[in-house]
Short mmCIF file of C-alpha atoms in Angstrom, two decimals:
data_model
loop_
_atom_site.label_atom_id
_atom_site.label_comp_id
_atom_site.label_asym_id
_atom_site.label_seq_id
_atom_site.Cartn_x
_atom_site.Cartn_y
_atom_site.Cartn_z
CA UNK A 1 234.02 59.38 46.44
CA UNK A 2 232.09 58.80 43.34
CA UNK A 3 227.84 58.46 43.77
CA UNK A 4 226.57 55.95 41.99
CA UNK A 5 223.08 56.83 40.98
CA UNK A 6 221.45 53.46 40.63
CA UNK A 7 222.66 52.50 44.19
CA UNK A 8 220.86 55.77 45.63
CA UNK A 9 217.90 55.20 44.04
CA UNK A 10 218.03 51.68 45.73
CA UNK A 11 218.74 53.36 49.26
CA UNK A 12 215.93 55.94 48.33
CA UNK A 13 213.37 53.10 47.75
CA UNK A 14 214.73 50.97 50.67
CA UNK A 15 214.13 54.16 53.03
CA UNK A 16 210.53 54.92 51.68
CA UNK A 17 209.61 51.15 52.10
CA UNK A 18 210.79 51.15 55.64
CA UNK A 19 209.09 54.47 56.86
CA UNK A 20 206.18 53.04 55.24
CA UNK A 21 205.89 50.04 57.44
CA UNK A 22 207.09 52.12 60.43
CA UNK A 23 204.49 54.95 60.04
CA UNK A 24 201.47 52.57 61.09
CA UNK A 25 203.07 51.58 64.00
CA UNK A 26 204.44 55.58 64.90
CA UNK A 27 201.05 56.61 64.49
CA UNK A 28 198.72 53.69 66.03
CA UNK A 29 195.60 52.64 64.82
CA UNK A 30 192.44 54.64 64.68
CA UNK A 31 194.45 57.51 63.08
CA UNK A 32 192.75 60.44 61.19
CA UNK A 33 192.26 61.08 57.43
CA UNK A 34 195.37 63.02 56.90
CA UNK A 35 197.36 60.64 58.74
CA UNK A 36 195.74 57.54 56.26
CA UNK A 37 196.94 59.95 53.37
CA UNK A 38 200.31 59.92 54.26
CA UNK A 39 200.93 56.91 55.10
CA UNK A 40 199.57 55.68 51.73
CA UNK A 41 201.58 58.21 50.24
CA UNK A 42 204.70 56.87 51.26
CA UNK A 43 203.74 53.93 50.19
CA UNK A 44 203.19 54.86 46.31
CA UNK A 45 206.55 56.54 45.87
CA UNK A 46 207.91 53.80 47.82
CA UNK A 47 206.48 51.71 44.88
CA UNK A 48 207.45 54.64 42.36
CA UNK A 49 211.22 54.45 42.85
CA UNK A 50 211.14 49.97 42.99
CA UNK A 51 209.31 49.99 39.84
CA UNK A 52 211.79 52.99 38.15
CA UNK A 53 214.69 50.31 39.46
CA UNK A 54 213.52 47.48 37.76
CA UNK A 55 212.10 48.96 35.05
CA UNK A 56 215.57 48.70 33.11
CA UNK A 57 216.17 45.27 33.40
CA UNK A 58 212.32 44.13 31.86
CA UNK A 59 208.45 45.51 31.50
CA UNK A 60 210.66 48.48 30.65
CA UNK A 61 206.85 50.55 29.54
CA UNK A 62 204.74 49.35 32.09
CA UNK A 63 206.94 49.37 35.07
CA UNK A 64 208.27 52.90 34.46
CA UNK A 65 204.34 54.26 33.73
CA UNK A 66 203.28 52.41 36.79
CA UNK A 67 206.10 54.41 38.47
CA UNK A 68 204.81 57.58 36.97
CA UNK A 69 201.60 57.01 38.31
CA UNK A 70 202.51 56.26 41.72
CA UNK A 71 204.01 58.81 42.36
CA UNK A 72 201.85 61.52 40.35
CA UNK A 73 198.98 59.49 42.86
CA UNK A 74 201.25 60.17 45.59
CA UNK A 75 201.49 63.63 45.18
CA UNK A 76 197.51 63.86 45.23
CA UNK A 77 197.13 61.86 48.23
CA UNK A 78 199.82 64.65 50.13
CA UNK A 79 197.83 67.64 49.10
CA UNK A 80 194.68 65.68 50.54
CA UNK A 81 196.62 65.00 53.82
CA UNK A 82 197.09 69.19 53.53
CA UNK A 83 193.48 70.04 53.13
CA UNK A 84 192.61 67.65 56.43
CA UNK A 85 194.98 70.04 58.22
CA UNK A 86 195.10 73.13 56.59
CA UNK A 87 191.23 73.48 55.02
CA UNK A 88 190.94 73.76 51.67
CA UNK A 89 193.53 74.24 48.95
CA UNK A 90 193.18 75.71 45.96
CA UNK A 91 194.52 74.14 42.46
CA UNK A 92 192.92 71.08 42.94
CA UNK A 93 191.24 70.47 39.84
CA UNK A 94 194.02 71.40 37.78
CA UNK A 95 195.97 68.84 40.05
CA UNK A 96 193.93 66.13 39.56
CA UNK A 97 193.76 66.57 35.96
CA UNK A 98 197.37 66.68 35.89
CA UNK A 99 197.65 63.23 38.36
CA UNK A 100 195.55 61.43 35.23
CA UNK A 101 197.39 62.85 31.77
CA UNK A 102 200.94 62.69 33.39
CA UNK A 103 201.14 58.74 33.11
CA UNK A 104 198.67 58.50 30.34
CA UNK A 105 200.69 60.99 28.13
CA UNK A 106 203.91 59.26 29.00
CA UNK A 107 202.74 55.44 28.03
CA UNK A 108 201.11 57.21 24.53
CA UNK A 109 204.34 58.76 24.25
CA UNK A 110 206.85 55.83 25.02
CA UNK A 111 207.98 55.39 21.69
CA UNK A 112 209.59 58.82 21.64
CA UNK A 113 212.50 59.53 24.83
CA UNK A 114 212.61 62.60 24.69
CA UNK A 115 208.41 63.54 24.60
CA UNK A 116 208.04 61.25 27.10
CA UNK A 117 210.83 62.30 29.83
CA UNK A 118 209.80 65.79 29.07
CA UNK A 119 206.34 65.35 29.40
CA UNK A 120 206.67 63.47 32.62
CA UNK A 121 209.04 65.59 34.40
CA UNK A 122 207.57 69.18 33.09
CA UNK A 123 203.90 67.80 35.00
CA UNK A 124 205.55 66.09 37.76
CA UNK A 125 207.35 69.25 38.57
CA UNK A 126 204.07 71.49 37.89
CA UNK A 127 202.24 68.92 40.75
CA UNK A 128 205.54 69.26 42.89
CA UNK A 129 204.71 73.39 42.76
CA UNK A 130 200.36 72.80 43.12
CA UNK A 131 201.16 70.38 46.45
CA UNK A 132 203.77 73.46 47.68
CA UNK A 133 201.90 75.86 46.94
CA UNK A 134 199.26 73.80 49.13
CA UNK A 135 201.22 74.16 52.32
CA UNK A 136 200.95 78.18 52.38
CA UNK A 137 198.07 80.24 53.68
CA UNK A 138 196.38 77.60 55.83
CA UNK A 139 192.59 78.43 56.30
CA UNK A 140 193.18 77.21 60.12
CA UNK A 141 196.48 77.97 62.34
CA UNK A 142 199.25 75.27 61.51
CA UNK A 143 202.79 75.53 63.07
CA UNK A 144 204.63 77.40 60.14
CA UNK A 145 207.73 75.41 60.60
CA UNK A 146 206.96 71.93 59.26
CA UNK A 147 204.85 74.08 56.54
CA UNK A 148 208.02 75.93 55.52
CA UNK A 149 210.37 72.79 55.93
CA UNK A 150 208.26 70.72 53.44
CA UNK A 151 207.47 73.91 51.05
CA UNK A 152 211.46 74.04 50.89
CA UNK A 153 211.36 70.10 50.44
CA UNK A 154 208.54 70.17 47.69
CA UNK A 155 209.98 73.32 45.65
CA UNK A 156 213.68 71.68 45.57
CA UNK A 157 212.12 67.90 44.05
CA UNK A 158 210.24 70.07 41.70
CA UNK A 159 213.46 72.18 40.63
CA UNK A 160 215.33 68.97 39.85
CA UNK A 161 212.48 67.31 37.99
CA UNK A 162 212.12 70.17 36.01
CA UNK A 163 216.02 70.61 35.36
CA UNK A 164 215.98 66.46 34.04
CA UNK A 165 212.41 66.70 32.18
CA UNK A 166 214.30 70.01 30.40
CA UNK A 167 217.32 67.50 29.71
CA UNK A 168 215.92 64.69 28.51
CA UNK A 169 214.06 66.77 26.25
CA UNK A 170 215.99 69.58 24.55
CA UNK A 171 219.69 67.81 25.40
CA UNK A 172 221.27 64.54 24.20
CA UNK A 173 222.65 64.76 27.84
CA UNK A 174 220.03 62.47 29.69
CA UNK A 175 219.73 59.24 27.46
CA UNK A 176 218.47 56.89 29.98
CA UNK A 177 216.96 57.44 33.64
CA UNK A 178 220.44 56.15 35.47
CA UNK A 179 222.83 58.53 33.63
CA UNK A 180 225.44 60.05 35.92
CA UNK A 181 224.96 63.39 34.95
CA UNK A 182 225.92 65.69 37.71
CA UNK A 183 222.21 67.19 37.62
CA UNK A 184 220.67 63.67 37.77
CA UNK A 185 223.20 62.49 40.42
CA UNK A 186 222.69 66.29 42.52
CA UNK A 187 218.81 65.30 42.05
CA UNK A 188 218.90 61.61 43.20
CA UNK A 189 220.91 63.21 47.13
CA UNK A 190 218.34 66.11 47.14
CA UNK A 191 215.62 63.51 46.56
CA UNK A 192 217.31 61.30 49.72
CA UNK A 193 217.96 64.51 51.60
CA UNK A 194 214.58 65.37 50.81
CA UNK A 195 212.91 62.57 52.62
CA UNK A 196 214.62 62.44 55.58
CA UNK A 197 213.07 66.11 56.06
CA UNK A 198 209.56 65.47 54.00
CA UNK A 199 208.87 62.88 56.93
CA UNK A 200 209.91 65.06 59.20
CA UNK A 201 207.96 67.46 58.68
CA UNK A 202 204.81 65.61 57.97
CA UNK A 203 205.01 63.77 61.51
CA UNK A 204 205.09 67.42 63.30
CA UNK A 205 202.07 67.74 61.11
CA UNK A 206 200.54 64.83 62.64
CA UNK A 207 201.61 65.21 66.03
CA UNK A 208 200.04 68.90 66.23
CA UNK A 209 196.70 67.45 64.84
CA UNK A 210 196.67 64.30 67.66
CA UNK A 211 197.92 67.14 70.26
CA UNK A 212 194.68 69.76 69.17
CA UNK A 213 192.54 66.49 69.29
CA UNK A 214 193.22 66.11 72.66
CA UNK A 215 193.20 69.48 73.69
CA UNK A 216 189.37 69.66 72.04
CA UNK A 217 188.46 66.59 73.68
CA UNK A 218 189.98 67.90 77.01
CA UNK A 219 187.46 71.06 76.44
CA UNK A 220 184.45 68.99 75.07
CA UNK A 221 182.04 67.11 76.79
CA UNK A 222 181.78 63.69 75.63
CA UNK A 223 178.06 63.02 76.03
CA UNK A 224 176.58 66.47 74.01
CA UNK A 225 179.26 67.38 72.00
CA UNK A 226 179.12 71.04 73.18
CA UNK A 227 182.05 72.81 75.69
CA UNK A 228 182.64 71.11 79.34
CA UNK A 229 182.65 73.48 81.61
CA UNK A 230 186.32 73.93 81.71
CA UNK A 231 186.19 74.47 77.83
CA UNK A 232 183.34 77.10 78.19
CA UNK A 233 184.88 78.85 81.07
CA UNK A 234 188.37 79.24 79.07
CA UNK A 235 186.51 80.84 75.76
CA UNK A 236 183.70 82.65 77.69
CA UNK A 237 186.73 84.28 79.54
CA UNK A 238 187.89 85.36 76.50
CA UNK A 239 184.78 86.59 75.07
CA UNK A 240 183.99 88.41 77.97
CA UNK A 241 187.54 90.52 77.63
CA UNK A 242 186.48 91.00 73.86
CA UNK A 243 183.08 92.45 74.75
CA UNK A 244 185.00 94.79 78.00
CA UNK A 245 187.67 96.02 75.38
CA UNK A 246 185.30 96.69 72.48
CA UNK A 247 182.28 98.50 74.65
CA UNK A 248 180.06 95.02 73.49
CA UNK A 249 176.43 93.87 75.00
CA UNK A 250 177.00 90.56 76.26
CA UNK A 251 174.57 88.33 78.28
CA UNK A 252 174.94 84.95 79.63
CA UNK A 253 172.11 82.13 80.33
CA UNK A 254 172.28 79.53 82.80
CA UNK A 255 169.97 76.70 81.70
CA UNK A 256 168.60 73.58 83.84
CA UNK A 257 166.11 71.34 82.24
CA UNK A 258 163.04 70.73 85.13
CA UNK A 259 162.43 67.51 86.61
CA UNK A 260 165.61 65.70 85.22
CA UNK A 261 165.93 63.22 88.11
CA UNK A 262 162.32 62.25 87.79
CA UNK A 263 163.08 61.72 83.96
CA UNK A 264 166.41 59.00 84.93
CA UNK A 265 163.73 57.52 87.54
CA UNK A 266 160.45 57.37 85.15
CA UNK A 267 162.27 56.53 81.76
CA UNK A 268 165.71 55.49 82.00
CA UNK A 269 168.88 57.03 81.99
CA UNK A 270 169.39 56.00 78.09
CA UNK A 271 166.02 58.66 77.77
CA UNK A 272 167.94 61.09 79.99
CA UNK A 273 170.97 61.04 77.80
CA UNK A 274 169.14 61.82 74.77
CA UNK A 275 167.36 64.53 76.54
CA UNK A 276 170.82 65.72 77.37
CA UNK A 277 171.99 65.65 74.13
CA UNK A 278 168.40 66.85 72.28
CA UNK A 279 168.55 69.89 74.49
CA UNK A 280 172.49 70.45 73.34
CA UNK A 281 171.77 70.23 69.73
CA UNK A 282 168.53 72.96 70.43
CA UNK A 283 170.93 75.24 71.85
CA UNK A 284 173.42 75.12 69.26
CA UNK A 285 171.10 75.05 66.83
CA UNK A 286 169.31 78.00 68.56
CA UNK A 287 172.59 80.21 69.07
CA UNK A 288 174.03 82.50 66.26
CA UNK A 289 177.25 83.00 64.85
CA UNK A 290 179.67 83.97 67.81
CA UNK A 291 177.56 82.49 70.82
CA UNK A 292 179.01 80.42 73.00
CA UNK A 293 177.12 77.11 74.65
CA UNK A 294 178.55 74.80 77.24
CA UNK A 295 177.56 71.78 79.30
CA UNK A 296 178.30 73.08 83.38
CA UNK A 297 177.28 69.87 84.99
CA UNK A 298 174.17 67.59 84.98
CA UNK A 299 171.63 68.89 83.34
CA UNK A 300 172.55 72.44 83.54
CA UNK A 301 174.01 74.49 80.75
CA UNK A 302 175.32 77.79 79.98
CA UNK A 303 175.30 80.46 77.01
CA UNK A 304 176.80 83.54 76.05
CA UNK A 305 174.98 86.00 73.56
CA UNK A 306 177.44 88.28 72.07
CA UNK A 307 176.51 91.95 71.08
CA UNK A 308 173.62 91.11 72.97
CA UNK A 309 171.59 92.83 75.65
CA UNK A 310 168.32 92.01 77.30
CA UNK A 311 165.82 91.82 74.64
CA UNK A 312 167.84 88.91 72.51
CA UNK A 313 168.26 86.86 75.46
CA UNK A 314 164.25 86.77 75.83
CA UNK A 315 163.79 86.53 72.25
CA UNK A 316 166.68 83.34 72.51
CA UNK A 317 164.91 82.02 75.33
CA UNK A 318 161.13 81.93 73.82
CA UNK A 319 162.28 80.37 70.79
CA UNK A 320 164.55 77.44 72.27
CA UNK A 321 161.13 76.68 74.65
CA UNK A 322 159.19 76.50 71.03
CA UNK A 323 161.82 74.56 69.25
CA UNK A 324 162.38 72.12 72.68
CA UNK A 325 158.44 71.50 73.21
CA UNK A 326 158.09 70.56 69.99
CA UNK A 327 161.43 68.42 69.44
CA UNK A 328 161.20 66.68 72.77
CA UNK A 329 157.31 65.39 71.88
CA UNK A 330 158.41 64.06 68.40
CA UNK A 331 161.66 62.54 69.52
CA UNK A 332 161.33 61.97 73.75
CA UNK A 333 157.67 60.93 73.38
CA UNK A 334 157.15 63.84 75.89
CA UNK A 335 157.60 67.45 76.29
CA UNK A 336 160.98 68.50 78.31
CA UNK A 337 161.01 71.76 79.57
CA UNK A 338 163.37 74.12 81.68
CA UNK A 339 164.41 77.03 83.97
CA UNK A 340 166.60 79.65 83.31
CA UNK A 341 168.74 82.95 84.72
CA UNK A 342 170.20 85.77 82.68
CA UNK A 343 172.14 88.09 83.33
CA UNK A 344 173.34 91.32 80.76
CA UNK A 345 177.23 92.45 81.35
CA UNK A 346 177.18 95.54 83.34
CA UNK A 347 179.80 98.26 82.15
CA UNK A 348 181.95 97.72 85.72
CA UNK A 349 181.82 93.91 85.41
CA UNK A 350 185.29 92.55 84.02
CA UNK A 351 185.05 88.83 85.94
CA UNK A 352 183.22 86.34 84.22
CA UNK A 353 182.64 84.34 87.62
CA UNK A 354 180.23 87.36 88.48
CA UNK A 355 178.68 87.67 85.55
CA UNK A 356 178.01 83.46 85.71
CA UNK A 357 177.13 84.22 89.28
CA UNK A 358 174.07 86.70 88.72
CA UNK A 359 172.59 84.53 86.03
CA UNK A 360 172.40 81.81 88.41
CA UNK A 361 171.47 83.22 91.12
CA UNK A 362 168.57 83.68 88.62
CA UNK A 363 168.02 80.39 87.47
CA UNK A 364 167.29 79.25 91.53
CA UNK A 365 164.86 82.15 91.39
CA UNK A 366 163.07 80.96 88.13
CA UNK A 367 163.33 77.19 89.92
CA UNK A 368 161.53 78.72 93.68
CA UNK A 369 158.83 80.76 91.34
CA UNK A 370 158.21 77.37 89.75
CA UNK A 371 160.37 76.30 87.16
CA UNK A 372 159.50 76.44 83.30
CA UNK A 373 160.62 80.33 82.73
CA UNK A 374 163.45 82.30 82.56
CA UNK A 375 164.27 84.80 85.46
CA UNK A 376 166.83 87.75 84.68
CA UNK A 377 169.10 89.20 87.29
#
C-alpha cells in the first residue's frame, strides 16, 4: 500500500494534539515541574507539525519558521522535564543557543532551499542528540527502561533529520518538505512510531516521580518536614547495618522539648507548632552530612550521629541548646529548652530497637534529674 506523506504528517499532528489535551487530565492538576514541561512540550510539536501542514498552501516563511521554533522550543522544554527527574544535564548552554539560531538562521536563510533545510535539520538533529544524551547518567536513580526507550526514540528522530537536512542540502532529491522520497516517507512512520513510544516512556517517567512523592510523603512528617518515625526507623535501620559492617561509631539521641503541654496550654497550639517545627529546622541545621533526624511522636525526636562516639554527641548536644536558646527568644518570644538520652553503639549491638531503647531510657533519666540536660546511657 503506498504512504502518503502529507496524510501522516496529518495523523502525526492529529495524535500530538490529542495526547496534548489528554495529558492534563492523565496527570491531574497540581502536577510537578517536569510534568508542566511535558505537557507543554507536546503541545509545541503538536503546533510544529499543523504549522509545517499548512505552511504549503500560504504564510509559506512564517508558518514553517514558527514550526521550526516550536519544535526546537519543544526540545528545550523535554531536556528541562529531564533535569526535574534526573538532576542536572550537561550541554545546556550549547542547547539553548542552538533552540535560538535554529529558527533565526532558517527565516535569514529562506531565500535559499537548500541553506535553509540544511541548516534546520543539521541543528534540529544536533538538539535531538543534546536532549538524548540528557537521558543517560542520571545524577539520582531513574528506572533505566523509559530512559533507554526514549534515548532509542530521540537518537532515531535525530538520524532521520539528519539524513533529510543532508538531502535537502547536498541532493536535488528533497525539493519540497512533502516529497515521497523513501527516506522522507521512512522518517515521517519513525516519527509516528516514535510518539506512540516517546509518550510512553515519558508517562513511566511521571508515574515513578508521583510514586517516590508518595513514598517520601509516606516517610515524612507533614508538620516539620524531617522523617516520621516510620521513615527514620527504615533509614536508621540501614545506617545502623552500615556502621555494624564497616566497624563505624554511631550514637543515637532521643530528644523531648520540656514543658510542651504547658506551652499548647499558655500560648496556643499555633506557638506549639512553630516550636515543633523551630526545633526541627535546629536539628537539621545542627546535624552534619550523613546524620539522620526524625520526628518519633509529639514533641520527641530522634538522631543518629554517624562515625560518631561519645564526645560528638555532647559537643552536638551543647551547641543545638546554644543555637535553640537563642532562636526560640528571637522567634517564640521565649526560650524553649529540652531533655535528652544518648546512647553510643556497642560492638555486640546489631538491633536498632536496643540501641533506640538505651537512649531513651536516658532521656526519662535526664526528665526525673530535672529536665534541661542530656543523660547518656
Amino acid at each position: 500500500m503506498p504512504l502518503d506523506f502529507l496524510t501522516l504528517m496529518a495523523v502525526m499532528a492529529a495524535n500530538l494534539f490529542m495526547i496534548s489535551a489528554a495529558l492534563p487530565l492523565i496527570m491531574g492538576p497540581g502536577v510537578s515541574p517536569a510534568a508542566r514541561y511535558v505537557q507543554a512540550s507536546m503541545l509545541l510539536q503538536a503546533t510544529a507539525w499543523a504549522a509545517i501542514i499548512a505552511a504549503g498552501s500560504w504564510w509559506d516563511q512564517a508558518l514553517s519558521t514558527l514550526s521550526v521554533a516550536c519544535n526546537a522550543l519543544a526540545q528545550w522544554l523535554l531536556y528541562r522535564a529531564l533535569r526535574e527527574w534526573l538532576g542536572e544535564r550537561p550541554l545546556k548552554s550549547l542547547l539553548l543557543v542552538l533552540v535560538v539560531v535554529t529558527p533565526l538562521g532558517y527565516t535569514l536563510a529562506f531565500g535559499d532551499y537548500a541553506w535553509r533545510v540544511g541548516w534546520a535539520n543539521i541543528l534540529m538533529a544536533a538538539i535531538l542528540l543534546i536532549v538524548a544524551r540528557a537521558t543517560l547518567y542520571p545524577a539520582r536513580y531513574a528506572d533505566p527502561r523509559w530512559r533507554r526507550l526514549l534515548l532509542a526514540c530521540l537518537v532515531t528522530s535525530a538520524a532521520f533529520t539528519l539524513a533529510r537536512g543532508l538531502l535537502g542540502a547536498f541532493t536535488d532529491q528533497y525539493p519540497s518538505f512533502r516529497t515521497p522520497h523513501p527516506v522522507n516517507l521512512a522518517a515521517a512512520v519513525a516519527t509516528n512510531v516514535c510518539l506512540v513510544l516517546g509518550t510512553a516512556a515519558l508517562l513511566v517517567a511521571w508515574r515513578a516521580e508521583a510514586e517516590q512523592k508518595l513514598r517520601a510523603l509516606a516517610m515524612t512528617d507533614g508538620l516539620t518536614g524531617v522523617l516520621n518515625r516510620r521513615g527514620f526507623t527504615k533509614q536508621a535501620e540501614n545506617m545502623l547495618s552500615h556502621a555494624w559492617r564497616h566497624h563505624l561509631p554511631l550514637t543515637a539521641l532521643v530528644l523531648d522539648l520540656d514543658y510542651f503541654k504547658q506551652i499548647n496550654d499558655t500560648h496556643g497550639h499555633e506557638t506549639g507548632d512553630r516550636a515543633l517545627k523551630l526545633f526541627a529546622r535546629l536539628l537539621e541545621e545542627t546535624c552534619r552530612t550523613g546524620d539522620l533526624v526524625g520526628r518519633l511522636g509529639g514533641e520527641e525526636f530522634g538522631v543518629l550521629l554517624l562515625h560518631n562516639s561519645a564526645p560528638a554527641g555532647i559537643a552536638f548536644d551543647r551547641r543545638l541548646r546554644t543555637r535553640l536558646q537563642d532562636a526560640s527568644a528571637a522567634e517564640l518570644g521565649f526560650a524553649l529548652d529540652y531533655s535528652a538520652g544518648m546512647a553510643v553503639l556497642l560492638p555486640a549491638e546489631t538491633r536498632l530497637p536496643d540501641l533506640m531503647a538505651r537512649a531513651d531510657a536516658a532521656l526519662y533519666l535526664a526528665k526525673a534529674q530535672g529536665r534541661g540536660r542530656m543523660v547518656e546511657a
